[in-house]
């Protein structure tokens, strides 16, 4: 006797994995009609909230030339993002940082990672992943798709000078309304 396989309905109640979030953002980024529907602003980022898999939070984001996020993390959420149009650069720290109780950290040598993500390229990441995302193009918008689970409980924003990382601000969902 074989065991029944999970139906899509019962599988969708489980928390999505990083791989499932990455699959979702890849499929969404390939939807050219959706990507073209995002209004682009020459001055600032634009975004539209999407229905993500398994109760995740998802966003379609437009990046004008020369814009970026600054250094931040997504607290206890795992996530994934894919560039749907243009090119984005991700600077990330390959180090596990303490989650709470600090304001300033001195980073070790060798923790910096840089990725160039052209259209169709992306990545998944774990909890407390510290990074910044940039559109360094002088004249072209970029568009990306992002998904997080659980939905973002908070974002910590950092400043960075050389090897010094400083916690500057804690944002909660009500701050983004």
Coordinates of C-alpha atoms in Angstrom, one line a residue:
X1 CA 0.0 0.0 0.0
X2 CA 1.4 3.4 -1.0
X3 CA 1.0 6.5 1.0
X4 CA -1.0 9.3 -0.5
X5 CA 1.0 12.3 -1.8
X6 CA 0.3 15.7 -0.6
X7 CA -2.2 17.6 -2.7
X8 CA -1.4 21.1 -3.8
X9 CA -4.0 22.5 -1.3
X10 CA -2.4 20.7 1.7
X11 CA 1.1 21.6 0.6
X12 CA 0.2 25.3 0.3
X13 CA -0.6 25.5 4.1
X14 CA 3.1 24.8 4.9
X15 CA 5.5 27.7 5.3
X16 CA 7.2 28.2 2.0
X17 CA 10.9 27.4 1.8
X18 CA 13.6 29.6 0.4
X19 CA 13.6 27.5 -2.7
X20 CA 9.9 27.8 -3.1
X21 CA 10.1 31.6 -2.7
X22 CA 12.9 31.7 -5.3
X23 CA 10.8 29.6 -7.7
X24 CA 7.8 32.0 -7.1
X25 CA 9.9 35.2 -7.8
X26 CA 11.4 33.6 -10.9
X27 CA 8.0 32.7 -12.3
X28 CA 6.6 36.1 -11.5
X29 CA 9.6 37.9 -13.0
X30 CA 9.0 36.0 -16.3
X31 CA 5.4 37.4 -16.5
X32 CA 6.2 40.2 -19.0
X33 CA 2.7 41.6 -18.9
X34 CA 2.9 42.0 -15.1
X35 CA 6.4 43.5 -15.2
X36 CA 5.3 46.0 -17.9
X37 CA 2.3 47.1 -15.8
X38 CA 4.4 48.5 -13.0
X39 CA 4.3 52.3 -13.1
X40 CA 7.9 53.7 -13.1
X41 CA 8.8 57.0 -11.4
X42 CA 12.0 58.8 -12.5
X43 CA 12.5 60.1 -8.9
X44 CA 11.9 57.2 -6.6
X45 CA 11.2 53.5 -6.2
X46 CA 7.7 52.3 -7.0
X47 CA 6.1 49.1 -5.8
X48 CA 3.0 46.9 -5.9
X49 CA 2.2 44.2 -3.3
X50 CA 1.6 40.8 -4.8
X51 CA 0.0 37.6 -3.4
X52 CA 2.9 35.4 -2.4
X53 CA 2.8 31.6 -1.9
X54 CA 1.9 30.1 1.5
X55 CA 1.1 33.4 3.2
X56 CA 4.3 35.0 2.2
X57 CA 4.7 38.8 1.4
X58 CA 5.7 39.6 -2.1
X59 CA 6.5 42.8 -4.0
X60 CA 7.1 44.0 -7.5
X61 CA 9.6 46.9 -7.2
X62 CA 10.7 49.5 -9.8
X63 CA 14.2 51.1 -9.3
X64 CA 15.0 54.4 -11.1
X65 CA 18.6 54.8 -12.2
X66 CA 21.0 55.4 -9.3
X67 CA 18.7 54.3 -6.5
X68 CA 19.2 51.7 -3.8
X69 CA 18.0 50.4 -0.4
X70 CA 20.9 51.2 1.9
X71 CA 22.1 48.4 4.2
X72 CA 19.3 46.5 5.9
X73 CA 18.1 43.1 6.9
X74 CA 14.7 41.4 7.0
X75 CA 14.8 40.2 10.7
X76 CA 13.3 36.7 11.1
X77 CA 12.1 36.4 7.5
X78 CA 13.7 34.3 4.8
X79 CA 13.4 35.7 1.3
X80 CA 14.2 35.6 -2.4
X81 CA 14.4 38.2 -5.2
X82 CA 14.9 38.2 -8.9
X83 CA 15.7 41.0 -11.3
X84 CA 12.9 41.1 -13.9
X85 CA 14.3 43.9 -16.1
X86 CA 17.6 45.8 -16.1
X87 CA 20.4 45.0 -13.7
X88 CA 20.7 45.2 -9.9
X89 CA 23.8 44.9 -7.7
X90 CA 23.6 43.3 -4.3
X91 CA 26.3 43.9 -1.7
X92 CA 25.9 41.5 1.2
X93 CA 27.7 40.4 4.3
X94 CA 28.8 36.7 4.5
X95 CA 28.7 36.7 8.3
X96 CA 26.1 35.9 10.9
X97 CA 25.5 39.0 13.0
X98 CA 24.0 39.1 16.5
X99 CA 20.3 39.7 16.1
X100 CA 19.8 42.1 19.0
X101 CA 21.6 44.0 21.7
X102 CA 24.2 45.9 19.7
X103 CA 24.5 49.3 18.0
X104 CA 27.9 49.1 16.4
X105 CA 29.9 46.2 15.0
X106 CA 33.4 46.0 13.6
X107 CA 33.3 43.6 10.6
X108 CA 36.0 41.1 9.9
X109 CA 38.0 41.1 6.7
X110 CA 36.6 39.0 3.9
X111 CA 32.9 39.2 4.7
X112 CA 31.9 41.3 1.8
X113 CA 30.1 39.7 -1.2
X114 CA 29.0 41.4 -4.4
X115 CA 26.5 40.0 -7.0
X116 CA 25.4 41.5 -10.2
X117 CA 21.9 40.3 -11.0
X118 CA 20.9 40.8 -14.6
X119 CA 17.4 40.1 -15.9
X120 CA 16.2 36.6 -14.8
X121 CA 18.9 36.3 -12.1
X122 CA 18.3 36.3 -8.4
X123 CA 18.9 34.6 -5.1
X124 CA 17.3 33.3 -2.0
X125 CA 18.6 34.2 1.5
X126 CA 18.1 33.2 5.1
X127 CA 17.1 35.0 8.3
X128 CA 19.1 38.1 9.3
X129 CA 20.7 38.4 5.9
X130 CA 22.3 41.9 5.8
X131 CA 22.6 43.5 2.3
X132 CA 21.9 46.5 0.1
X133 CA 20.4 46.4 -3.4
X134 CA 21.4 49.0 -6.0
X135 CA 20.5 50.1 -9.5
X136 CA 23.8 51.5 -10.6
X137 CA 22.6 52.2 -14.2
X138 CA 22.9 55.9 -15.0
X139 CA 19.9 55.8 -17.4
X140 CA 17.8 52.6 -17.1
X141 CA 15.2 51.5 -14.7
X142 CA 15.4 48.0 -13.1
X143 CA 12.4 46.0 -12.0
X144 CA 12.5 43.1 -9.4
X145 CA 10.3 40.7 -7.6
X146 CA 10.7 40.0 -3.9
X147 CA 9.1 37.5 -1.5
X148 CA 9.5 37.0 2.3
X149 CA 8.2 34.6 4.8
X150 CA 7.0 35.2 7.3
X151 CA 5.7 38.6 6.2
X152 CA 8.2 41.2 7.3
X153 CA 7.9 41.8 11.0
X154 CA 10.6 44.5 10.9
X155 CA 13.5 45.8 8.9
X156 CA 16.7 47.0 10.6
X157 CA 18.5 49.7 8.7
X158 CA 22.3 50.2 9.0
X159 CA 24.9 52.7 8.0
X160 CA 28.3 51.5 7.0
X161 CA 31.7 53.3 7.1
X162 CA 34.6 51.0 6.2
X163 CA 34.4 48.0 8.4
X164 CA 32.0 49.6 10.9
X165 CA 28.3 48.7 10.7
X166 CA 26.0 50.8 12.8
X167 CA 22.3 50.0 13.6
X168 CA 20.4 53.3 12.7
X169 CA 16.7 52.5 12.6
X170 CA 14.1 49.8 13.3
X171 CA 11.1 49.9 10.9
X172 CA 7.9 48.0 11.4
X173 CA 5.1 47.4 8.8
X174 CA 3.0 50.3 10.0
X175 CA 6.0 52.6 9.1
X176 CA 5.5 51.5 5.4
X177 CA 1.8 52.5 5.0

